Amino acid sequence: MKQKTKKKRQQRAQSRLALARFRQQQREQWQQTAAHRAGQRWNKTLRQLADLGATVKQHAQAGDDREKTVYEVTFGGKTSRFRSCFGVQRWLKRERERQEEQQMSWAERHVRWMIEHNCDDHGHPWPDPAEP
């Protein structure tokens, strides 16, 4: 009887080990995919910044424990500093929206405002379609 329980215990241990290995492989694969996507996203951001006419400089600053990368974006005579790629991407998104809005006519801006605020020309809410 002891031999049988020992074998079962060994089988359970082996299956747990196999599952742990499989999960580790999945984790590594997920990290590689995430890193690849982040690289592609950053390249896209750099292309969009170049199209906008902005320049990016990366500086390594010594922090408490490790070096940190600081990004300097120069656009329109102004220099903005960001601590992460994500900050640069957020700035780019806001800047592109601002430029897009500047190129819109008054009527287009007004229609966008009505849609965003869900109201008519005078600021009154739209009637509910469910109401008779």
mmCIF file with all atom_site columns, C-alpha atoms in Angstrom:
data_model
loop_
_atom_site.group_PDB
_atom_site.id
_atom_site.type_symbol
_atom_site.label_atom_id
_atom_site.label_alt_id
_atom_site.label_comp_id
_atom_site.label_asym_id
_atom_site.label_entity_id
_atom_site.label_seq_id
_atom_site.pdbx_PDB_ins_code
_atom_site.Cartn_x
_atom_site.Cartn_y
_atom_site.Cartn_z
_atom_site.occupancy
_atom_site.B_iso_or_equiv
_atom_site.pdbx_formal_charge
_atom_site.auth_seq_id
_atom_site.auth_comp_id
_atom_site.auth_asym_id
_atom_site.auth_atom_id
_atom_site.pdbx_PDB_model_num
ATOM 1   C CA . MET A 1 1   ? 0.000   0.000  0.000   1.00 0.00 ? 1   MET A CA 1
ATOM 2   C CA . LYS A 1 2   ? 2.832   2.369  0.820   1.00 0.00 ? 2   LYS A CA 1
ATOM 3   C CA . GLN A 1 3   ? 4.321   1.914  -2.639  1.00 0.00 ? 3   GLN A CA 1
ATOM 4   C CA . LYS A 1 4   ? 1.040   2.965  -4.282  1.00 0.00 ? 4   LYS A CA 1
ATOM 5   C CA . THR A 1 5   ? 0.669   6.165  -2.232  1.00 0.00 ? 5   THR A CA 1
ATOM 6   C CA . LYS A 1 6   ? 4.299   7.046  -2.862  1.00 0.00 ? 6   LYS A CA 1
ATOM 7   C CA . LYS A 1 7   ? 3.785   6.652  -6.618  1.00 0.00 ? 7   LYS A CA 1
ATOM 8   C CA . LYS A 1 8   ? 0.641   8.810  -6.555  1.00 0.00 ? 8   LYS A CA 1
ATOM 9   C CA . ARG A 1 9   ? 2.446   11.480 -4.570  1.00 0.00 ? 9   ARG A CA 1
ATOM 10  C CA . GLN A 1 10  ? 5.294   11.437 -7.106  1.00 0.00 ? 10  GLN A CA 1
ATOM 11  C CA . GLN A 1 11  ? 2.816   11.724 -9.992  1.00 0.00 ? 11  GLN A CA 1
ATOM 12  C CA . ARG A 1 12  ? 1.114   14.719 -8.345  1.00 0.00 ? 12  ARG A CA 1
ATOM 13  C CA . ALA A 1 13  ? 4.483   16.375 -7.781  1.00 0.00 ? 13  ALA A CA 1
ATOM 14  C CA . GLN A 1 14  ? 5.475   15.779 -11.407 1.00 0.00 ? 14  GLN A CA 1
ATOM 15  C CA . SER A 1 15  ? 2.217   17.218 -12.717 1.00 0.00 ? 15  SER A CA 1
ATOM 16  C CA . ARG A 1 16  ? 2.595   20.290 -10.463 1.00 0.00 ? 16  ARG A CA 1
ATOM 17  C CA . LEU A 1 17  ? 6.135   20.719 -11.738 1.00 0.00 ? 17  LEU A CA 1
ATOM 18  C CA . ALA A 1 18  ? 5.022   20.370 -15.364 1.00 0.00 ? 18  ALA A CA 1
ATOM 19  C CA . LEU A 1 19  ? 2.258   22.929 -14.789 1.00 0.00 ? 19  LEU A CA 1
ATOM 20  C CA . ALA A 1 20  ? 4.720   25.337 -13.162 1.00 0.00 ? 20  ALA A CA 1
ATOM 21  C CA . ARG A 1 21  ? 7.100   24.966 -16.130 1.00 0.00 ? 21  ARG A CA 1
ATOM 22  C CA . PHE A 1 22  ? 4.256   25.548 -18.583 1.00 0.00 ? 22  PHE A CA 1
ATOM 23  C CA . ARG A 1 23  ? 3.114   28.679 -16.734 1.00 0.00 ? 23  ARG A CA 1
ATOM 24  C CA . GLN A 1 24  ? 6.685   29.990 -16.643 1.00 0.00 ? 24  GLN A CA 1
ATOM 25  C CA . GLN A 1 25  ? 6.980   29.479 -20.413 1.00 0.00 ? 25  GLN A CA 1
ATOM 26  C CA . GLN A 1 26  ? 3.676   31.292 -20.929 1.00 0.00 ? 26  GLN A CA 1
ATOM 27  C CA . ARG A 1 27  ? 4.837   34.168 -18.712 1.00 0.00 ? 27  ARG A CA 1
ATOM 28  C CA . GLU A 1 28  ? 8.104   34.506 -20.658 1.00 0.00 ? 28  GLU A CA 1
ATOM 29  C CA . GLN A 1 29  ? 6.270   34.403 -23.975 1.00 0.00 ? 29  GLN A CA 1
ATOM 30  C CA . TRP A 1 30  ? 3.795   37.042 -22.753 1.00 0.00 ? 30  TRP A CA 1
ATOM 31  C CA . GLN A 1 31  ? 6.679   39.289 -21.614 1.00 0.00 ? 31  GLN A CA 1
ATOM 32  C CA . GLN A 1 32  ? 8.423   38.956 -24.976 1.00 0.00 ? 32  GLN A CA 1
ATOM 33  C CA . THR A 1 33  ? 5.197   39.819 -26.807 1.00 0.00 ? 33  THR A CA 1
ATOM 34  C CA . ALA A 1 34  ? 4.560   42.803 -24.533 1.00 0.00 ? 34  ALA A CA 1
ATOM 35  C CA . ALA A 1 35  ? 8.116   44.080 -25.039 1.00 0.00 ? 35  ALA A CA 1
ATOM 36  C CA . HIS A 1 36  ? 7.779   43.708 -28.812 1.00 0.00 ? 36  HIS A CA 1
ATOM 37  C CA . ARG A 1 37  ? 4.468   45.593 -28.834 1.00 0.00 ? 37  ARG A CA 1
ATOM 38  C CA . ALA A 1 38  ? 5.918   48.354 -26.655 1.00 0.00 ? 38  ALA A CA 1
ATOM 39  C CA . GLY A 1 39  ? 8.830   48.702 -29.081 1.00 0.00 ? 39  GLY A CA 1
ATOM 40  C CA . GLN A 1 40  ? 6.482   48.952 -32.040 1.00 0.00 ? 40  GLN A CA 1
ATOM 41  C CA . ARG A 1 41  ? 4.330   51.507 -30.215 1.00 0.00 ? 41  ARG A CA 1
ATOM 42  C CA . TRP A 1 42  ? 7.391   53.615 -29.369 1.00 0.00 ? 42  TRP A CA 1
ATOM 43  C CA . ASN A 1 43  ? 8.571   53.517 -33.011 1.00 0.00 ? 43  ASN A CA 1
ATOM 44  C CA . LYS A 1 44  ? 5.114   54.677 -34.087 1.00 0.00 ? 44  LYS A CA 1
ATOM 45  C CA . THR A 1 45  ? 5.294   57.505 -31.529 1.00 0.00 ? 45  THR A CA 1
ATOM 46  C CA . LEU A 1 46  ? 8.699   58.578 -32.859 1.00 0.00 ? 46  LEU A CA 1
ATOM 47  C CA . ARG A 1 47  ? 7.330   58.597 -36.428 1.00 0.00 ? 47  ARG A CA 1
ATOM 48  C CA . GLN A 1 48  ? 4.327   60.685 -35.357 1.00 0.00 ? 48  GLN A CA 1
ATOM 49  C CA . LEU A 1 49  ? 6.570   63.129 -33.486 1.00 0.00 ? 49  LEU A CA 1
ATOM 50  C CA . ALA A 1 50  ? 8.733   63.501 -36.597 1.00 0.00 ? 50  ALA A CA 1
ATOM 51  C CA . ASP A 1 51  ? 5.604   64.131 -38.711 1.00 0.00 ? 51  ASP A CA 1
ATOM 52  C CA . LEU A 1 52  ? 4.553   66.797 -36.211 1.00 0.00 ? 52  LEU A CA 1
ATOM 53  C CA . GLY A 1 53  ? 7.984   68.412 -36.386 1.00 0.00 ? 53  GLY A CA 1
ATOM 54  C CA . ALA A 1 54  ? 8.986   67.649 -32.804 1.00 0.00 ? 54  ALA A CA 1
ATOM 55  C CA . THR A 1 55  ? 12.367  66.307 -31.725 1.00 0.00 ? 55  THR A CA 1
ATOM 56  C CA . VAL A 1 56  ? 13.010  63.836 -28.921 1.00 0.00 ? 56  VAL A CA 1
ATOM 57  C CA . LYS A 1 57  ? 16.181  63.473 -26.877 1.00 0.00 ? 57  LYS A CA 1
ATOM 58  C CA . GLN A 1 58  ? 16.733  60.693 -24.381 1.00 0.00 ? 58  GLN A CA 1
ATOM 59  C CA . HIS A 1 59  ? 18.966  61.264 -21.366 1.00 0.00 ? 59  HIS A CA 1
ATOM 60  C CA . ALA A 1 60  ? 20.003  58.750 -18.733 1.00 0.00 ? 60  ALA A CA 1
ATOM 61  C CA . GLN A 1 61  ? 19.888  60.219 -15.240 1.00 0.00 ? 61  GLN A CA 1
ATOM 62  C CA . ALA A 1 62  ? 21.342  58.482 -12.223 1.00 0.00 ? 62  ALA A CA 1
ATOM 63  C CA . GLY A 1 63  ? 18.561  57.935 -9.711  1.00 0.00 ? 63  GLY A CA 1
ATOM 64  C CA . ASP A 1 64  ? 18.541  56.436 -6.236  1.00 0.00 ? 64  ASP A CA 1
ATOM 65  C CA . ASP A 1 65  ? 19.168  52.817 -7.151  1.00 0.00 ? 65  ASP A CA 1
ATOM 66  C CA . ARG A 1 66  ? 19.320  52.756 -10.926 1.00 0.00 ? 66  ARG A CA 1
ATOM 67  C CA . GLU A 1 67  ? 19.556  54.925 -14.016 1.00 0.00 ? 67  GLU A CA 1
ATOM 68  C CA . LYS A 1 68  ? 16.342  56.506 -15.224 1.00 0.00 ? 68  LYS A CA 1
ATOM 69  C CA . THR A 1 69  ? 15.656  57.646 -18.758 1.00 0.00 ? 69  THR A CA 1
ATOM 70  C CA . VAL A 1 70  ? 14.334  61.175 -19.190 1.00 0.00 ? 70  VAL A CA 1
ATOM 71  C CA . TYR A 1 71  ? 12.739  62.239 -22.472 1.00 0.00 ? 71  TYR A CA 1
ATOM 72  C CA . GLU A 1 72  ? 12.947  65.820 -23.736 1.00 0.00 ? 72  GLU A CA 1
ATOM 73  C CA . VAL A 1 73  ? 10.489  66.771 -26.466 1.00 0.00 ? 73  VAL A CA 1
ATOM 74  C CA . THR A 1 74  ? 11.130  70.043 -28.285 1.00 0.00 ? 74  THR A CA 1
ATOM 75  C CA . PHE A 1 75  ? 8.226   71.435 -30.267 1.00 0.00 ? 75  PHE A CA 1
ATOM 76  C CA . GLY A 1 76  ? 7.367   74.977 -31.270 1.00 0.00 ? 76  GLY A CA 1
ATOM 77  C CA . GLY A 1 77  ? 10.256  76.466 -29.306 1.00 0.00 ? 77  GLY A CA 1
ATOM 78  C CA . LYS A 1 78  ? 9.149   74.805 -26.071 1.00 0.00 ? 78  LYS A CA 1
ATOM 79  C CA . THR A 1 79  ? 10.893  71.898 -24.373 1.00 0.00 ? 79  THR A CA 1
ATOM 80  C CA . SER A 1 80  ? 8.894   69.440 -22.286 1.00 0.00 ? 80  SER A CA 1
ATOM 81  C CA . ARG A 1 81  ? 10.470  66.815 -20.036 1.00 0.00 ? 81  ARG A CA 1
ATOM 82  C CA . PHE A 1 82  ? 8.894   63.417 -19.404 1.00 0.00 ? 82  PHE A CA 1
ATOM 83  C CA . ARG A 1 83  ? 9.881   60.555 -17.120 1.00 0.00 ? 83  ARG A CA 1
ATOM 84  C CA . SER A 1 84  ? 8.436   57.819 -19.311 1.00 0.00 ? 84  SER A CA 1
ATOM 85  C CA . CYS A 1 85  ? 7.542   56.903 -22.873 1.00 0.00 ? 85  CYS A CA 1
ATOM 86  C CA . PHE A 1 86  ? 3.932   56.899 -21.782 1.00 0.00 ? 86  PHE A CA 1
ATOM 87  C CA . GLY A 1 87  ? 4.158   60.575 -20.808 1.00 0.00 ? 87  GLY A CA 1
ATOM 88  C CA . VAL A 1 88  ? 5.516   61.401 -24.268 1.00 0.00 ? 88  VAL A CA 1
ATOM 89  C CA . GLN A 1 89  ? 2.685   59.435 -25.878 1.00 0.00 ? 89  GLN A CA 1
ATOM 90  C CA . ARG A 1 90  ? 0.056   61.265 -23.781 1.00 0.00 ? 90  ARG A CA 1
ATOM 91  C CA . TRP A 1 91  ? 1.587   64.630 -24.703 1.00 0.00 ? 91  TRP A CA 1
ATOM 92  C CA . LEU A 1 92  ? 1.612   63.650 -28.390 1.00 0.00 ? 92  LEU A CA 1
ATOM 93  C CA . LYS A 1 93  ? -2.046  62.637 -28.258 1.00 0.00 ? 93  LYS A CA 1
ATOM 94  C CA . ARG A 1 94  ? -3.062  65.936 -26.624 1.00 0.00 ? 94  ARG A CA 1
ATOM 95  C CA . GLU A 1 95  ? -0.976  67.974 -29.067 1.00 0.00 ? 95  GLU A CA 1
ATOM 96  C CA . ARG A 1 96  ? -2.416  66.200 -32.098 1.00 0.00 ? 96  ARG A CA 1
ATOM 97  C CA . GLU A 1 97  ? -5.976  66.709 -30.802 1.00 0.00 ? 97  GLU A CA 1
ATOM 98  C CA . ARG A 1 98  ? -5.227  70.407 -30.205 1.00 0.00 ? 98  ARG A CA 1
ATOM 99  C CA . GLN A 1 99  ? -3.884  70.860 -33.733 1.00 0.00 ? 99  GLN A CA 1
ATOM 100 C CA . GLU A 1 100 ? -6.813  68.940 -35.178 1.00 0.00 ? 100 GLU A CA 1
ATOM 101 C CA . GLU A 1 101 ? -9.218  71.198 -33.299 1.00 0.00 ? 101 GLU A CA 1
ATOM 102 C CA . GLN A 1 102 ? -7.429  74.326 -34.525 1.00 0.00 ? 102 GLN A CA 1
ATOM 103 C CA . GLN A 1 103 ? -7.943  73.191 -38.108 1.00 0.00 ? 103 GLN A CA 1
ATOM 104 C CA . MET A 1 104 ? -11.682 72.644 -37.579 1.00 0.00 ? 104 MET A CA 1
ATOM 105 C CA . SER A 1 105 ? -14.190 75.284 -38.520 1.00 0.00 ? 105 SER A CA 1
ATOM 106 C CA . TRP A 1 106 ? -16.420 76.865 -35.873 1.00 0.00 ? 106 TRP A CA 1
ATOM 107 C CA . ALA A 1 107 ? -19.368 74.722 -37.016 1.00 0.00 ? 107 ALA A CA 1
ATOM 108 C CA . GLU A 1 108 ? -17.358 71.494 -36.686 1.00 0.00 ? 108 GLU A CA 1
ATOM 109 C CA . ARG A 1 109 ? -16.218 72.471 -33.177 1.00 0.00 ? 109 ARG A CA 1
ATOM 110 C CA . HIS A 1 110 ? -19.797 73.346 -32.252 1.00 0.00 ? 110 HIS A CA 1
ATOM 111 C CA . VAL A 1 111 ? -21.136 69.997 -33.510 1.00 0.00 ? 111 VAL A CA 1
ATOM 112 C CA . ARG A 1 112 ? -18.407 68.171 -31.600 1.00 0.00 ? 112 ARG A CA 1
ATOM 113 C CA . TRP A 1 113 ? -19.343 70.149 -28.457 1.00 0.00 ? 113 TRP A CA 1
ATOM 114 C CA . MET A 1 114 ? -23.040 69.228 -28.920 1.00 0.00 ? 114 MET A CA 1
ATOM 115 C CA . ILE A 1 115 ? -22.158 65.541 -29.292 1.00 0.00 ? 115 ILE A CA 1
ATOM 116 C CA . GLU A 1 116 ? -19.812 65.531 -26.286 1.00 0.00 ? 116 GLU A CA 1
ATOM 117 C CA . HIS A 1 117 ? -22.348 67.323 -24.073 1.00 0.00 ? 117 HIS A CA 1
ATOM 118 C CA . ASN A 1 118 ? -25.379 65.506 -25.539 1.00 0.00 ? 118 ASN A CA 1
ATOM 119 C CA . CYS A 1 119 ? -27.382 68.689 -26.087 1.00 0.00 ? 119 CYS A CA 1
ATOM 120 C CA . ASP A 1 120 ? -28.752 70.963 -28.833 1.00 0.00 ? 120 ASP A CA 1
ATOM 121 C CA . ASP A 1 121 ? -27.471 74.355 -30.047 1.00 0.00 ? 121 ASP A CA 1
ATOM 122 C CA . HIS A 1 122 ? -28.773 76.154 -26.972 1.00 0.00 ? 122 HIS A CA 1
ATOM 123 C CA . GLY A 1 123 ? -27.425 73.737 -24.371 1.00 0.00 ? 123 GLY A CA 1
ATOM 124 C CA . HIS A 1 124 ? -30.757 71.969 -23.794 1.00 0.00 ? 124 HIS A CA 1
ATOM 125 C CA . PRO A 1 125 ? -30.496 68.185 -23.379 1.00 0.00 ? 125 PRO A CA 1
ATOM 126 C CA . TRP A 1 126 ? -31.711 66.044 -26.245 1.00 0.00 ? 126 TRP A CA 1
ATOM 127 C CA . PRO A 1 127 ? -35.160 64.516 -25.739 1.00 0.00 ? 127 PRO A CA 1
ATOM 128 C CA . ASP A 1 128 ? -35.012 60.862 -24.731 1.00 0.00 ? 128 ASP A CA 1
ATOM 129 C CA . PRO A 1 129 ? -36.059 58.656 -27.716 1.00 0.00 ? 129 PRO A CA 1
ATOM 130 C CA . ALA A 1 130 ? -37.899 56.300 -25.337 1.00 0.00 ? 130 ALA A CA 1
ATOM 131 C CA . GLU A 1 131 ? -40.273 59.090 -24.275 1.00 0.00 ? 131 GLU A CA 1
ATOM 132 C CA . PRO A 1 132 ? -43.433 59.487 -26.439 1.00 0.00 ? 132 PRO A CA 1
#
